[in-house]
Amino acid sequence: MENNKNKILVTGGAGYIGSHTCIALHEAGYEIVIYDNLSNSSKEAINRVSSLIGKPIEFIEGDIRDAESLRKVFTAHQFFGVIHFAGLKAVGESVAKPLMYYSNNVSGTITLLEVMAEYKVTNLVFSSSATVYGDPETLPINESSKRSCTNPYGQSKLVVEHILEDLATSNKQWNLINLRYFNPVGAHTSGQIGEDPNDIPNNLMPYISQVAVGKLTKLNIFGNDYPTVDGTGVRDYIHVTDLAKGHVDALRYAEHQTTPVGFMPINLGTGKGSSVLELVTAFAEVTGQKIPYQFTARRAGDIASCYASADKAKQLLGWEATHTITDMCADTWRWQSMNPYGYKAS
Ligand code: NAD
Ligand code: UD1
């Protein structure tokens, strides 16, 4: 077995946030092994990350629910820790297929934690979501705000958070850094990697960029009667490159603890909310593209406003988002216009 304390297992590393994080990890001097079943990603993303960092990346195609396959990976490599992105993330699909979501997101995480425990790898960075806060009672949302979810996707994240809390209580060896992402958008500045949704996007930024590139005709804005600045929903959009850097900082934080921290929830957001109309206007201005839109009914399950207090990330990790909405729009557009069909050739 190799002995490399700088080595990180990245589950779901072929996906949107994982691929950007692999670049940030490489730049910070970590060695990466990607483990992904490619259920929502393609090998082309890994090829592009390899060419951006200028060296091949070790990739194992496998499912996090497959303990034997994971054991082979943990036997072959000695990891300092795991960044665990692997999971399913479409809210609507989770309502239609709850068992698939609980199986992937909850059972898969349990299997991964069991194998980590067997191999005494006790540093984990987990992809949680601001969705665990449900409809917030106060803004900005801090890490002690009440948690509640209304759909199976959100529930699966919340259940994993509870599992991690119980695990930390039962055994004091764990560093379980639980990152709650707000709304990740944008792409690597090279335009080589970015978000590549299957079918019609559910999320706002990829929908806007597909309208801009002519794949979709117009944006439906879900509701203009919210109690917000202009009646449209407000969210805390965060550039994926800032998010990626947050994972590196979380690992460094775990590395520097003399006593393990147990379960540590940390928001990753900018602390600033933008409305749908503000994002549409910014995208049109930055890119020079027209974004036709119409107002439609509110989307079921949507909330009016959601933005983070990012103070804890700054205090504990020394992390702060640096990219603006303009950067987010420009980088999304570069990726979308250079890759109108995403990672597919056409
Ligand atoms: P993504 O779908 O692009 O990436 C997830 C990756 O995990 C994919 O490559 C997929 O093939 C892989 N995967 C899924 N199930 C797997 C399994 N059982 N075994 C092995 N690999 C599996 O999604 P993303 O946007 O990069 O999100 C990464 C993580 O962050 C997810 O856990 C998601 O729930 C969470 N998250 C995402 C957002 C967001 O808006 N993108 C917000 C909050 C939290
Ligand atoms: C959605 C998910 C949430 C997930 C998050 C990040 C729902 C109900 N929630 O949140 O669980 O964590 O994505 O992946 O799906 N909008 C439009 N038109 C569109 C798309 C979106 O007007 O075509 C609006 C929405 O009403 C919202 C804002 O844009 O006000 C952002 O939407 P979206 O990108 O889907 O993110 P969230 O709703 O925050």
XYZ file of C-alpha atoms and ligand atoms in Angstrom:
429
model
C 0.000 0.000 0.000
C 1.200 3.503 -0.766
C 1.632 5.820 2.167
C 0.374 9.212 1.140
C -1.325 11.413 3.700
C -1.979 13.965 1.000
C -4.256 11.637 -0.879
C -7.984 12.336 -1.080
C -10.798 10.119 -2.290
C -13.361 12.199 -4.171
C -16.681 10.387 -4.518
C -18.790 11.950 -7.267
C -15.648 13.673 -8.544
C -16.796 13.519 -12.179
C -19.809 15.716 -11.388
C -20.275 19.464 -11.510
C -18.907 20.517 -8.110
C -16.570 17.516 -7.828
C -14.741 18.260 -11.082
C -14.049 21.859 -10.038
C -12.946 20.702 -6.605
C -10.462 18.252 -8.151
C -8.727 21.215 -9.784
C -8.628 23.151 -6.504
C -7.262 20.069 -4.705
C -4.546 19.598 -7.297
C -3.582 23.281 -7.065
C -3.333 22.897 -3.276
C -0.954 19.947 -3.647
C -3.330 17.048 -2.979
C -3.381 13.792 -4.909
C -6.797 12.743 -6.073
C -8.602 9.478 -6.674
C -12.083 9.860 -8.198
C -14.762 7.289 -7.448
C -17.974 7.759 -9.455
C -20.595 5.542 -11.083
C -21.081 8.112 -13.880
C -24.853 8.023 -13.329
C -25.018 11.800 -13.782
C -21.666 12.627 -15.375
C -19.289 11.568 -18.112
C -15.704 10.446 -18.460
C -15.128 13.465 -20.670
C -15.325 15.685 -17.560
C -12.456 13.704 -16.024
C -10.455 13.910 -19.265
C -10.848 17.672 -19.249
C -9.845 18.004 -15.596
C -6.763 15.889 -16.383
C -5.805 18.126 -19.264
C -6.371 21.286 -17.187
C -4.099 20.031 -14.417
C -1.629 18.539 -16.878
C -1.594 14.989 -15.537
C -3.800 11.911 -15.546
C -6.200 11.445 -12.650
C -6.855 8.045 -11.174
C -10.497 7.181 -11.786
C -12.431 4.187 -10.510
C -15.888 3.571 -11.882
C -17.952 2.299 -8.982
C -20.999 2.828 -6.806
C -20.805 4.047 -3.207
C -23.331 1.351 -2.277
C -20.835 -1.329 -3.333
C -18.785 -2.019 -0.186
C -16.501 -4.572 -1.865
C -15.571 -2.149 -4.626
C -14.875 0.572 -2.034
C -12.736 -1.825 0.017
C -10.538 -2.451 -3.033
C -9.985 1.292 -3.370
C -9.184 1.738 0.337
C -6.827 -1.254 0.213
C -4.925 0.171 -2.744
C -4.580 3.701 -1.351
C -4.025 5.242 2.031
C -6.280 8.292 2.178
C -6.068 11.273 4.470
C -9.768 11.823 3.901
C -12.807 11.634 1.678
C -14.742 14.423 0.003
C -18.152 12.927 -0.537
C -20.085 14.477 -3.419
C -21.671 11.284 -4.794
C -25.434 11.451 -4.666
C -28.559 12.343 -6.591
C -29.808 15.922 -6.485
C -33.017 16.529 -8.484
C -35.870 17.536 -6.172
C -38.710 16.597 -8.565
C -37.187 13.215 -9.366
C -36.783 12.532 -5.649
C -40.534 13.007 -5.156
C -41.227 10.474 -7.939
C -38.493 8.000 -6.902
C -37.910 8.380 -3.153
C -36.414 4.907 -2.688
C -33.785 5.605 -5.333
C -32.842 8.809 -3.479
C -32.692 7.231 -0.026
C -30.732 4.303 -1.451
C -28.107 6.460 -3.181
C -27.846 9.309 -0.725
C -28.452 7.609 2.622
C -27.549 3.911 2.170
C -24.617 4.882 -0.053
C -23.265 7.246 2.604
C -23.667 4.617 5.340
C -21.715 2.091 3.245
C -18.989 4.647 2.617
C -18.753 5.526 6.335
C -18.569 1.832 7.266
C -15.666 1.263 4.888
C -13.934 4.452 6.085
C -14.258 3.191 9.671
C -12.810 -0.219 8.713
C -9.778 1.503 7.196
C -9.528 4.110 9.970
C -9.999 7.028 7.602
C -11.814 9.523 9.824
C -11.748 12.788 7.867
C -14.863 13.479 5.813
C -16.112 16.533 3.954
C -19.787 16.038 3.129
C -21.932 17.869 0.531
C -24.986 18.997 2.386
C -27.289 21.733 1.193
C -29.087 24.884 2.296
C -32.187 22.872 1.482
C -31.937 21.410 5.037
C -33.067 24.813 6.370
C -36.429 24.558 4.563
C -38.320 27.868 4.735
C -36.121 29.937 7.065
C -37.696 31.859 9.940
C -34.971 34.528 9.886
C -32.313 35.750 7.458
C -29.420 35.432 7.020
C -29.410 31.717 7.820
C -26.754 30.594 10.281
C -25.694 27.071 11.160
C -27.931 26.887 14.236
C -31.068 27.836 12.304
C -33.897 25.323 12.488
C -33.740 22.446 10.009
C -36.749 20.987 8.190
C -37.312 19.530 4.721
C -40.319 18.902 2.572
C -39.032 16.606 -0.180
C -37.122 13.299 -0.280
C -33.942 14.904 -1.671
C -33.804 17.365 1.234
C -34.764 14.642 3.699
C -31.930 12.448 2.436
C -29.431 15.251 3.217
C -30.986 15.854 6.620
C -30.952 12.143 7.485
C -27.258 11.981 6.575
C -26.597 15.014 8.782
C -28.274 13.191 11.706
C -26.243 10.056 10.977
C -23.040 12.099 11.017
C -24.042 13.747 14.313
C -24.727 10.345 15.900
C -21.482 8.949 14.556
C -19.519 11.858 16.032
C -21.206 11.301 19.395
C -20.431 7.586 19.377
C -16.772 7.920 18.466
C -14.570 10.953 19.084
C -12.100 10.204 16.279
C -14.094 11.764 13.461
C -13.705 15.098 11.689
C -17.054 15.335 9.858
C -17.098 18.671 8.076
C -20.646 19.156 6.845
C -20.724 21.859 4.183
C -24.126 23.370 3.462
C -23.946 24.845 -0.033
C -26.235 27.658 -1.038
C -26.808 27.950 -4.840
C -23.715 26.844 -6.811
C -23.417 28.388 -10.290
C -20.675 29.355 -12.752
C -17.898 27.349 -14.317
C -14.108 27.126 -14.509
C -12.650 30.224 -16.200
C -11.143 28.066 -18.954
C -14.652 27.222 -20.225
C -13.565 23.566 -20.307
C -15.686 22.272 -17.426
C -19.067 23.325 -16.109
C -22.567 22.198 -15.237
C -24.027 19.761 -17.782
C -27.621 18.975 -16.838
C -29.446 16.051 -18.402
C -32.605 17.168 -20.223
C -34.203 20.513 -19.394
C -32.484 22.169 -16.422
C -34.407 22.505 -13.146
C -32.149 25.226 -11.783
C -32.200 28.861 -12.770
C -28.660 29.609 -14.027
C -28.355 26.655 -16.449
C -31.867 27.435 -17.702
C -30.934 31.072 -18.406
C -27.754 30.043 -20.217
C -29.617 27.521 -22.389
C -32.080 30.264 -23.353
C -29.130 32.525 -24.186
C -27.517 29.886 -26.402
C -30.833 29.214 -28.179
C -31.526 25.703 -26.885
C -34.610 26.913 -25.006
C -36.909 29.680 -26.176
C -37.804 31.516 -22.989
C -37.390 31.448 -19.236
C -40.419 30.869 -17.042
C -40.027 32.932 -13.880
C -41.824 31.069 -11.138
C -43.774 33.781 -9.351
C -43.513 37.582 -9.134
C -45.561 38.040 -5.974
C -43.015 37.056 -3.323
C -42.249 39.554 -0.547
C -38.859 40.403 -2.087
C -37.194 43.371 -3.755
C -39.033 42.822 -7.078
C -41.443 39.971 -6.279
C -39.181 37.194 -7.627
C -37.364 34.604 -5.502
C -34.095 35.565 -3.814
C -31.144 33.144 -3.482
C -27.489 33.210 -2.470
C -25.645 32.297 -5.684
C -22.080 31.146 -5.151
C -19.408 30.607 -7.805
C -18.426 26.945 -8.066
C -14.731 27.897 -7.923
C -15.267 29.565 -4.535
C -17.179 26.494 -3.417
C -14.351 24.227 -4.582
C -11.830 26.264 -2.595
C -14.060 25.844 0.487
C -13.462 22.078 0.318
C -9.702 22.529 0.286
C -9.985 24.866 3.278
C -12.196 22.337 5.076
C -9.560 19.621 4.578
C -6.794 21.910 5.829
C -8.943 22.712 8.855
C -9.386 18.994 9.622
C -5.654 18.471 9.146
C -4.784 21.147 11.700
C -7.003 19.930 14.533
C -5.236 18.373 17.502
C -8.575 17.065 18.807
C -11.117 15.897 16.215
C -14.029 18.324 15.819
C -16.803 15.738 15.410
C -19.780 16.985 13.403
C -19.106 20.494 12.128
C -21.791 22.161 9.976
C -20.553 25.127 7.908
C -22.487 27.278 5.419
C -20.830 28.049 2.101
C -22.539 31.073 0.605
C -21.725 34.678 -0.191
C -24.057 36.194 2.412
C -25.813 38.163 -0.319
C -29.144 37.417 -1.967
C -30.032 38.113 -5.613
C -33.497 37.940 -7.152
C -34.368 36.033 -10.319
C -34.822 39.302 -12.208
C -31.480 40.632 -10.931
C -29.748 37.484 -12.183
C -31.490 37.631 -15.567
C -30.539 41.303 -15.965
C -26.917 40.676 -14.941
C -26.627 37.735 -17.357
C -28.039 39.784 -20.257
C -25.701 42.701 -19.495
C -22.564 40.598 -19.105
C -23.138 38.440 -22.167
C -24.962 40.809 -24.502
C -27.572 38.073 -25.051
C -31.329 38.582 -24.885
C -33.132 36.462 -22.279
C -36.841 36.405 -23.112
C -38.945 35.547 -20.055
C -42.501 35.320 -18.806
C -43.940 35.184 -15.320
C -45.711 31.963 -14.408
C -47.157 30.486 -11.215
C -44.930 29.833 -8.217
C -43.145 26.459 -8.263
C -44.439 24.064 -5.593
C -42.070 23.855 -2.639
C -40.226 27.122 -3.450
C -39.484 29.676 -0.759
C -39.289 33.466 -1.100
C -35.754 34.160 0.115
C -32.693 32.257 1.218
C -29.205 33.556 1.902
C -26.397 32.561 4.189
C -24.526 33.955 7.071
C -21.020 32.961 5.939
C -19.349 34.133 9.168
C -18.547 30.664 10.484
C -16.707 29.679 7.295
C -14.632 32.832 7.598
C -13.859 32.324 11.289
C -13.067 28.607 11.164
C -11.738 28.063 7.659
C -10.546 31.536 6.733
C -12.762 31.102 3.682
C -14.708 33.790 1.914
C -16.381 33.928 -1.501
C -14.563 36.297 -3.849
C -16.463 35.976 -7.135
C -19.233 38.399 -8.063
C -22.513 37.802 -9.872
C -20.818 39.274 -12.959
C -18.086 36.597 -12.735
C -20.728 33.904 -12.275
C -22.616 35.006 -15.404
C -19.474 35.497 -17.525
C -18.034 32.088 -16.613
C -21.356 30.290 -17.092
C -21.676 31.869 -20.512
C -18.120 30.990 -21.551
C -18.745 27.329 -20.671
C -22.216 27.276 -22.299
C -21.167 29.012 -25.519
C -17.999 26.915 -25.916
C -19.956 23.713 -25.131
C -23.555 24.151 -26.312
C -24.134 20.405 -25.877
C -22.195 20.114 -22.628
C -19.715 17.230 -22.657
C -21.472 15.602 -25.614
C -20.108 16.307 -29.073
C -23.566 17.328 -30.401
P -23.578 16.036 -9.923
O -24.761 15.179 -10.224
O -22.988 16.818 -11.031
O -22.428 15.151 -9.244
C -22.702 14.038 -8.434
C -21.840 12.899 -8.914
O -22.090 11.742 -8.108
C -22.117 12.499 -10.365
O -20.906 12.448 -11.069
C -22.759 11.115 -10.255
O -22.446 10.300 -11.363
C -22.166 10.596 -8.956
N -23.008 9.617 -8.251
C -24.320 9.676 -7.975
N -24.714 8.587 -7.292
C -23.605 7.813 -7.117
C -23.371 6.569 -6.503
N -24.367 5.887 -5.923
N -22.114 6.061 -6.510
C -21.095 6.737 -7.112
N -21.273 7.933 -7.720
C -22.511 8.453 -7.725
O -24.010 16.988 -8.718
P -23.251 18.245 -8.109
O -24.052 19.447 -8.441
O -21.817 18.200 -8.434
O -23.485 17.958 -6.560
C -22.526 17.280 -5.775
C -23.096 17.078 -4.381
O -23.452 18.342 -3.826
C -24.375 16.236 -4.345
O -24.340 15.408 -3.208
C -25.481 17.268 -4.225
O -26.628 16.758 -3.584
C -24.795 18.332 -3.378
N -25.360 19.664 -3.573
C -25.456 20.183 -4.840
C -26.035 21.432 -5.026
C -26.176 22.001 -6.418
O -26.975 22.901 -6.607
N -25.441 21.537 -7.414
C -26.470 22.167 -3.922
C -26.325 21.625 -2.643
C -25.772 20.370 -2.483
C -33.399 24.138 -5.851
C -33.953 22.996 -5.019
C -33.069 22.801 -3.796
C -31.600 22.600 -4.208
C -31.166 23.796 -5.058
C -29.753 23.702 -5.556
C -36.363 23.026 -5.427
C -37.724 23.286 -4.841
N -35.317 23.304 -4.630
O -33.409 25.281 -5.048
O -33.507 21.689 -3.056
O -30.793 22.492 -3.066
O -32.040 23.889 -6.195
O -29.618 22.686 -6.498
O -36.229 22.557 -6.550
N -36.534 29.726 -11.012
C -37.311 30.258 -12.016
N -37.350 29.582 -13.204
C -36.656 28.431 -13.440
C -35.866 27.902 -12.399
C -35.835 28.577 -11.191
O -37.954 31.282 -11.843
O -36.760 27.869 -14.547
C -36.443 30.455 -9.728
C -36.914 29.683 -8.518
O -38.271 29.868 -8.301
C -36.019 30.292 -7.426
C -34.733 30.667 -8.144
O -35.071 30.738 -9.523
O -36.618 31.467 -6.926
C -33.614 29.634 -7.976
O -34.113 28.365 -8.357
P -33.156 27.058 -8.406
O -31.944 27.364 -9.197
O -33.994 25.911 -8.844
O -32.679 26.872 -6.896
P -33.549 26.732 -5.541
O -34.981 26.980 -5.779
O -32.881 27.562 -4.520
